[in-house]
C-alpha positions as a LaTeX table, in Angstrom:
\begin{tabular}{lrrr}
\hline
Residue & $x$ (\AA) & $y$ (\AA) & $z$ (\AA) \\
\hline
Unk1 & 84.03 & $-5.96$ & $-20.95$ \\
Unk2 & 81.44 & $-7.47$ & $-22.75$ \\
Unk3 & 77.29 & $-7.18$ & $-22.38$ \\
Unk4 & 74.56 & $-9.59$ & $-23.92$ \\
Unk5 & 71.47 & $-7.91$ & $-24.04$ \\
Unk6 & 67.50 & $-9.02$ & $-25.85$ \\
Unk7 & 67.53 & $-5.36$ & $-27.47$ \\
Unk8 & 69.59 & $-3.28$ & $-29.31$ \\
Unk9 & 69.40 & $-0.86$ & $-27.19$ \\
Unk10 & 70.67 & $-2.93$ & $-24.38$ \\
Unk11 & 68.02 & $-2.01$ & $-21.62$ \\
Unk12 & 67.72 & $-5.70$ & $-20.90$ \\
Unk13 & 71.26 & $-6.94$ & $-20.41$ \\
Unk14 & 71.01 & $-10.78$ & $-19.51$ \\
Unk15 & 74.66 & $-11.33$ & $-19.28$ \\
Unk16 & 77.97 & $-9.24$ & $-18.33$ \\
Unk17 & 81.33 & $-10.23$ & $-18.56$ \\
Unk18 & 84.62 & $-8.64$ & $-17.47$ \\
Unk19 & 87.78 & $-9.44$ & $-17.66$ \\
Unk20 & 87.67 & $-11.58$ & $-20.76$ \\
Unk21 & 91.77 & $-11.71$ & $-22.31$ \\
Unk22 & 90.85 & $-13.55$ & $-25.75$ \\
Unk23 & 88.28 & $-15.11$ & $-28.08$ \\
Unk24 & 86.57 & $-17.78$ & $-28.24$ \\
Unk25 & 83.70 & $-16.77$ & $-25.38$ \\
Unk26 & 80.38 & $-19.12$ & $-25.01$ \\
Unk27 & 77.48 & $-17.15$ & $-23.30$ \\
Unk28 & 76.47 & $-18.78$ & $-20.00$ \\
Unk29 & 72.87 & $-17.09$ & $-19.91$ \\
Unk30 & 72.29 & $-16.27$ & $-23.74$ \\
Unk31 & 71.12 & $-19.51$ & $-24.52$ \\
Unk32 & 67.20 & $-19.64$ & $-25.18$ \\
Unk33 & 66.71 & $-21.17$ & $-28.45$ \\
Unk34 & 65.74 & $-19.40$ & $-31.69$ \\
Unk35 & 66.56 & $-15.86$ & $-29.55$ \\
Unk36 & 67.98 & $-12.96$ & $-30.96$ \\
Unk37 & 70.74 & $-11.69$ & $-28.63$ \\
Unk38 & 72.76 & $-8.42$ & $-28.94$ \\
Unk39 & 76.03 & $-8.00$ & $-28.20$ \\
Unk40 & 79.60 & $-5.18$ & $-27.67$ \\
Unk41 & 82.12 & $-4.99$ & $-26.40$ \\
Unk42 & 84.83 & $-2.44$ & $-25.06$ \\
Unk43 & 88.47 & $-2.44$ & $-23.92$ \\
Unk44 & 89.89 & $-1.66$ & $-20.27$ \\
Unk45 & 93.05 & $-1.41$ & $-19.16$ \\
Unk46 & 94.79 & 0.68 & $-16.44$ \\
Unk47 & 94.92 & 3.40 & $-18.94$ \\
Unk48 & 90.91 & 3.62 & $-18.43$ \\
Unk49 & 87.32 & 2.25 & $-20.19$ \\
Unk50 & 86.89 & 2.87 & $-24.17$ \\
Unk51 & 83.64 & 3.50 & $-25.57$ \\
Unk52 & 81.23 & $-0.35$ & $-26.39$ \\
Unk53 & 81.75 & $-0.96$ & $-30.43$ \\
Unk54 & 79.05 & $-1.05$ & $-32.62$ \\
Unk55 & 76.36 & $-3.96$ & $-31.28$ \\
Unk56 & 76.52 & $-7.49$ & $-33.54$ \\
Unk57 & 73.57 & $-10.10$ & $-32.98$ \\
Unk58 & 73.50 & $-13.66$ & $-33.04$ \\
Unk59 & 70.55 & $-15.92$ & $-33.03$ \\
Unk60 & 70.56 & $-19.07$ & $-31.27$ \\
Unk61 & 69.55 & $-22.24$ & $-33.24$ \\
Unk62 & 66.48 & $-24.71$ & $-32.10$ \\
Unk63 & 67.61 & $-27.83$ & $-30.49$ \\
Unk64 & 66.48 & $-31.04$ & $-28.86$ \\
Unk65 & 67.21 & $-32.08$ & $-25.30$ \\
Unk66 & 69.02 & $-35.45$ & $-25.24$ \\
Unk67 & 70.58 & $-37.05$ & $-21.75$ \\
Unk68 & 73.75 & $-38.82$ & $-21.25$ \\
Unk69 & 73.81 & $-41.37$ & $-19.12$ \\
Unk70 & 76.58 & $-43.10$ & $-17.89$ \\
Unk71 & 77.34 & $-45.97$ & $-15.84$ \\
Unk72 & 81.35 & $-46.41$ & $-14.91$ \\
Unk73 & 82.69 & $-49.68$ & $-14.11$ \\
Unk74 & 85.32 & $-49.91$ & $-11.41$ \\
Unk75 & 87.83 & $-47.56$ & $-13.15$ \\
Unk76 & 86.19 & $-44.58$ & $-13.65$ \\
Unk77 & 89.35 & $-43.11$ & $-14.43$ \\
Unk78 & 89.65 & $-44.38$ & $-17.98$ \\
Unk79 & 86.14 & $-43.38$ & $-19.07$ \\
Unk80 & 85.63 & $-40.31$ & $-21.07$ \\
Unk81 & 83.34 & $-39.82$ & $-24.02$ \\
Unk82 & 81.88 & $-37.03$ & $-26.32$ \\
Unk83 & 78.85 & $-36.35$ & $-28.49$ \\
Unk84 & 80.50 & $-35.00$ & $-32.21$ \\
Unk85 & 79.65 & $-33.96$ & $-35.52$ \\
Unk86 & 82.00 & $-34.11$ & $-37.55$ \\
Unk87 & 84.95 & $-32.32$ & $-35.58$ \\
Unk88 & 82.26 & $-29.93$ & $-33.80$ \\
Unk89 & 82.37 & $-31.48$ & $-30.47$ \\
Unk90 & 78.94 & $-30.92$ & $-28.48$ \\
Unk91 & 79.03 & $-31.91$ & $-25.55$ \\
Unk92 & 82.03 & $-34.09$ & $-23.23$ \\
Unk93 & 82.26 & $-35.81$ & $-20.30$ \\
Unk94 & 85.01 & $-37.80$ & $-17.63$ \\
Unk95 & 87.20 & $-38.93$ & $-16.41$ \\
Unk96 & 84.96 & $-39.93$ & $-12.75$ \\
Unk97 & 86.33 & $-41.00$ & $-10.23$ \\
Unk98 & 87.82 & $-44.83$ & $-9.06$ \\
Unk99 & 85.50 & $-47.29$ & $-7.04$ \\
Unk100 & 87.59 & $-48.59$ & $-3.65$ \\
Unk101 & 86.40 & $-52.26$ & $-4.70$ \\
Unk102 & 84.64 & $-54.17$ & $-8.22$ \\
Unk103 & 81.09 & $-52.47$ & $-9.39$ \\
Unk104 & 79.35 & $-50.38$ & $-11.64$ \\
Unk105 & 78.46 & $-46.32$ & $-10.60$ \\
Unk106 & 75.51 & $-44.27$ & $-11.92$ \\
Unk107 & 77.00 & $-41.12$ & $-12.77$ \\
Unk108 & 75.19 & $-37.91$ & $-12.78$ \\
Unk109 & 72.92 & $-37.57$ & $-15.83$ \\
Unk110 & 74.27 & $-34.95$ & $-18.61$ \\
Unk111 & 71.33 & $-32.73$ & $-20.61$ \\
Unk112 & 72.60 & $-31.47$ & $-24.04$ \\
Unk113 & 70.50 & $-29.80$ & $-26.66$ \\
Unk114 & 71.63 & $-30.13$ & $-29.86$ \\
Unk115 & 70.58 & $-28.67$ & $-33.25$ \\
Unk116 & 68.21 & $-31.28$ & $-35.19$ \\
Unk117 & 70.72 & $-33.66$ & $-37.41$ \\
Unk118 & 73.27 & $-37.13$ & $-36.77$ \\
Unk119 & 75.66 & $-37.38$ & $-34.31$ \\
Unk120 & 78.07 & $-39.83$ & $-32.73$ \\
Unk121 & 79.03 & $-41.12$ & $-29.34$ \\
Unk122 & 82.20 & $-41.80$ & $-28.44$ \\
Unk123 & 83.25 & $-43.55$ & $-25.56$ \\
Unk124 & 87.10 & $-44.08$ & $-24.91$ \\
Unk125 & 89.09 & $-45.90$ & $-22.41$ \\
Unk126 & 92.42 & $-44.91$ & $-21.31$ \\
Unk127 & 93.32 & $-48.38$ & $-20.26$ \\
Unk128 & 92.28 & $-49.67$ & $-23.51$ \\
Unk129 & 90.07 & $-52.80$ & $-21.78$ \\
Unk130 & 86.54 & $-51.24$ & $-22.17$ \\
Unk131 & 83.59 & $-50.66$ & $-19.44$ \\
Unk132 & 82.30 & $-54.05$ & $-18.56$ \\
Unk133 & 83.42 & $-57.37$ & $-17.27$ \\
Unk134 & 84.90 & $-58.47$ & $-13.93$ \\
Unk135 & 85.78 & $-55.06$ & $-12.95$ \\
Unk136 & 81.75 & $-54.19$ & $-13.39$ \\
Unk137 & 79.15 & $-53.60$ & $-15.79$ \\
Unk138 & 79.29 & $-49.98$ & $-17.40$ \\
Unk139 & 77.34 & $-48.63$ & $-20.05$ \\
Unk140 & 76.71 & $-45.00$ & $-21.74$ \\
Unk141 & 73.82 & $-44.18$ & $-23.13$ \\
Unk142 & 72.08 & $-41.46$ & $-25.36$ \\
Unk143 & 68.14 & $-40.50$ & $-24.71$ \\
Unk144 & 65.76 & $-38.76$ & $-26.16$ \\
Unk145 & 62.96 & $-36.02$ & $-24.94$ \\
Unk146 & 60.66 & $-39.32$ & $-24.57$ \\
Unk147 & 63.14 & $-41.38$ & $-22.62$ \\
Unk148 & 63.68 & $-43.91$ & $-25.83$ \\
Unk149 & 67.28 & $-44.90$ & $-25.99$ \\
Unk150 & 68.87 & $-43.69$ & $-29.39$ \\
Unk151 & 72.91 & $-44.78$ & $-28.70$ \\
Unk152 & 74.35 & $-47.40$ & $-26.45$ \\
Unk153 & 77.82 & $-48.52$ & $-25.62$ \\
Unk154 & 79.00 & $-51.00$ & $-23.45$ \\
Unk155 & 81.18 & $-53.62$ & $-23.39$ \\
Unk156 & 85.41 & $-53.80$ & $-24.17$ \\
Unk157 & 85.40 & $-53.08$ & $-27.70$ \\
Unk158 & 86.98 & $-49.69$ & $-27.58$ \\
Unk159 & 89.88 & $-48.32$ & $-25.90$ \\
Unk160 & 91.78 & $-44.95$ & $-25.87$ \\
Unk161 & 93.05 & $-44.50$ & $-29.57$ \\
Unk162 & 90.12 & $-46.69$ & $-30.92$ \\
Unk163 & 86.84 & $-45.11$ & $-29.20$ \\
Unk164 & 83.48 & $-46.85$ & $-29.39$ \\
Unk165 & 81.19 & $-45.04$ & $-31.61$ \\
Unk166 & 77.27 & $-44.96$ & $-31.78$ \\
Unk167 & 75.93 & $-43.18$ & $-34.04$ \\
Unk168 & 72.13 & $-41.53$ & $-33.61$ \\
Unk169 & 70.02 & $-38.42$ & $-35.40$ \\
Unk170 & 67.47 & $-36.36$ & $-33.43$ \\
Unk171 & 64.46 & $-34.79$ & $-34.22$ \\
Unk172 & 61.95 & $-32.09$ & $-32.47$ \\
Unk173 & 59.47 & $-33.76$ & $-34.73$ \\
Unk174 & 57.59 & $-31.03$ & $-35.35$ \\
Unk175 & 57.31 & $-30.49$ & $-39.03$ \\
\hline
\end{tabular}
């Protein structure tokens, strides 16, 4: 079992989780920024409940909102793209799904909020013949908390071993 709480003395439990096998585990409610969360955790098996361990913290960092927004052409399929830093990967998205007939489709819009600092885009393409042309116009984009486009890629310059790659930095601009 595990428990996420806002106090160390876990009156205020925001998330609980059962069932968990193995590490890695990425809260689904603890994720206000710059909040404190406490955590424990404690073993169950058909042998019974142990006690909760000691609590640990972890503060979540500030971030700005960007949205990802993509626009498939016909083959949907062969789309898929990330937002990295470094080898931290940050957010992900595709494959979608395979028009019936030539065009472009407006995907669903993806929020992110990422720490301040320089990412990239990467767009790949299983096919290897890009997002655009006769097959329709796609295009991925990266935008900020005021709408202003900060990454673009469209076109057939990438494919699946060589991804496109637009590179952008946010900013809460407060200072």
């Amino acid at each position: 079992d595990l428990e996420i709480a806002t106090d160390a003395s876990f009156s205020t439990i925001v998330e609980t989780v059962s069932g968990l096998v193995a590490p890695p585990y990425s809260p689904v409610s603890a994720t206000v920024e710059t909040t404190t969360y406490y955590w424990r955790v404690r073993g169950v098996n058909a042998c019974g409940i142990g006690p909760w361990s000691i609590s640990r913290s972890f503060t979540t960092a500030a971030c700005v909102t960007v949205t990802i927004r993509i626009t498939t052409d016909r083959y949907g399929e062969e789309t898929t793209w990330r937002v990295v830093q470094g080898t931290t990967v940050f957010a992900s998205g595709g494959p979608y799904t395979r028009l019936s007939a030539n065009g472009s489709k407006v995907q669903v819009p993806v929020s992110v909020c990422l720490p301040e600092g320089c990412y990239e885009l990467l767009v790949f393409d299983v096919y290897g013949d890009g997002n655009c042309c006769s097959y329709g116009q796609g295009i991925i984009t990266v935008e900020n908390a005021q709408t202003e486009v900060v990454a673009t890629v469209s076109g057939n310059t990438f494919s699946s071993t060589q991804p496109a790659v637009a590179a952008f930095c946010v900013s809460s601009g407060i200072r």
